[in-house]
XYZ file of N, CA and C in Angstrom:
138
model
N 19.173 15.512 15.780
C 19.098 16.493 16.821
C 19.862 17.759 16.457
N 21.183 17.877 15.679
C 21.723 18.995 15.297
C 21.565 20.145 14.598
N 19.819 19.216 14.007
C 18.780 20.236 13.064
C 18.532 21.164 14.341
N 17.809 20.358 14.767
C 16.613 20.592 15.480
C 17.354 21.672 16.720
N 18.341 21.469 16.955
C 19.176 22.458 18.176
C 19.431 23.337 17.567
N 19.814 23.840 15.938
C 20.363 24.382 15.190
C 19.345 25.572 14.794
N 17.867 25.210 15.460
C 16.604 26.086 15.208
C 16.324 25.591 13.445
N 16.650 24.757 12.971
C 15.927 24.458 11.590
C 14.463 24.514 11.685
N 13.921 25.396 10.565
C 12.540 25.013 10.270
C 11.876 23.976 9.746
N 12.826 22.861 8.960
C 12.787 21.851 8.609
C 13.808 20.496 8.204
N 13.568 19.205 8.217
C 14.445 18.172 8.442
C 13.927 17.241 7.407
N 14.632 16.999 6.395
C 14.707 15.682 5.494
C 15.567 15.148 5.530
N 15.427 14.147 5.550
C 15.988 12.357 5.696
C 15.543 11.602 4.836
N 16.177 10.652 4.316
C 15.896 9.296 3.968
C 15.928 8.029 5.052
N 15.595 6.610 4.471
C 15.727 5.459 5.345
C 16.275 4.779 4.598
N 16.785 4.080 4.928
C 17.572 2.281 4.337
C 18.020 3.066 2.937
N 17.502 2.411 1.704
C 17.928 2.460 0.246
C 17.074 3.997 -0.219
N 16.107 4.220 0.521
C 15.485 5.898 0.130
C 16.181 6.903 0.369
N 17.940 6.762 0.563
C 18.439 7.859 1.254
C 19.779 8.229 0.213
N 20.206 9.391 -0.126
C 21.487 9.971 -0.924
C 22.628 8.804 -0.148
N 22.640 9.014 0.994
C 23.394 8.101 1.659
C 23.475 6.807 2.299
N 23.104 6.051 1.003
C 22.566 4.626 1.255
C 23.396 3.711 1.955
N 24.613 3.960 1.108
C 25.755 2.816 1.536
C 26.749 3.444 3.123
N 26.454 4.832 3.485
C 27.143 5.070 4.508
C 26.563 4.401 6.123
N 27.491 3.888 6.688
C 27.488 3.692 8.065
C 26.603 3.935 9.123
N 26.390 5.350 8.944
C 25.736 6.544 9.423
C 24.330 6.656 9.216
N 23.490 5.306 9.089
C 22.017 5.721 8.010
C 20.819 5.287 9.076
N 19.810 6.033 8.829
C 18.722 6.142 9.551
C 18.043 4.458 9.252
N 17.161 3.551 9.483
C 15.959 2.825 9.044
C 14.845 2.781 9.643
N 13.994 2.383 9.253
C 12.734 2.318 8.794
C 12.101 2.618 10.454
N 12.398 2.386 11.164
C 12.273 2.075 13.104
C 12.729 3.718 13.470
N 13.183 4.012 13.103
C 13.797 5.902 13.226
C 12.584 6.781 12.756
N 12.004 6.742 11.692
C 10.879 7.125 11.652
C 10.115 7.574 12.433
N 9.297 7.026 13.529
C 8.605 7.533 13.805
C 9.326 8.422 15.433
N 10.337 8.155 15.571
C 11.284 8.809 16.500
C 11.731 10.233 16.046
N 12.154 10.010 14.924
C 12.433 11.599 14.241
C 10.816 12.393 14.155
N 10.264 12.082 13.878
C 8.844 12.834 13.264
C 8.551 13.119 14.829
N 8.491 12.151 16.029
C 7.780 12.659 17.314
C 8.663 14.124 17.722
N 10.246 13.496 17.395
C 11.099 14.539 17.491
C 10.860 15.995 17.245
N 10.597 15.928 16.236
C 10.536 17.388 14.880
C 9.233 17.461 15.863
N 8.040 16.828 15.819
C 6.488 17.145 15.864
C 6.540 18.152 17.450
N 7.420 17.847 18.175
C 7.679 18.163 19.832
C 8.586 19.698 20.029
N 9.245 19.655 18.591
C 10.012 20.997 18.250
C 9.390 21.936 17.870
N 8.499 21.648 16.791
C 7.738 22.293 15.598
C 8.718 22.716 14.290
N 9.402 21.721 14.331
C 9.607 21.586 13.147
C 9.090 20.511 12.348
N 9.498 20.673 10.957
C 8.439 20.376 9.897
C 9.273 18.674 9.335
């Protein structure tokens, strides 16, 4: 959401082991997906 409030034109992420930040706490999976994308898709961001 801090993209997306932030007016970003665009948002990359990883999931589980696809992410720079695999081993942190803090990590998206596979179920977030399609929550972020409705997210972004409802913003117009990319």
């Amino acid at each position: 959401m801090t993209a997306i409030n932030a007016k970003a034109d665009a948002v990359y992420f990883g999931a589980g082991n696809l992410n720079m930040r695999a081993r942190s706490s803090a990590n998206f999976n596979i179920d977030d997906i399609q929550k972020i994308a409705s997210l972004c898709s409802e913003n117009n961001v990319k």
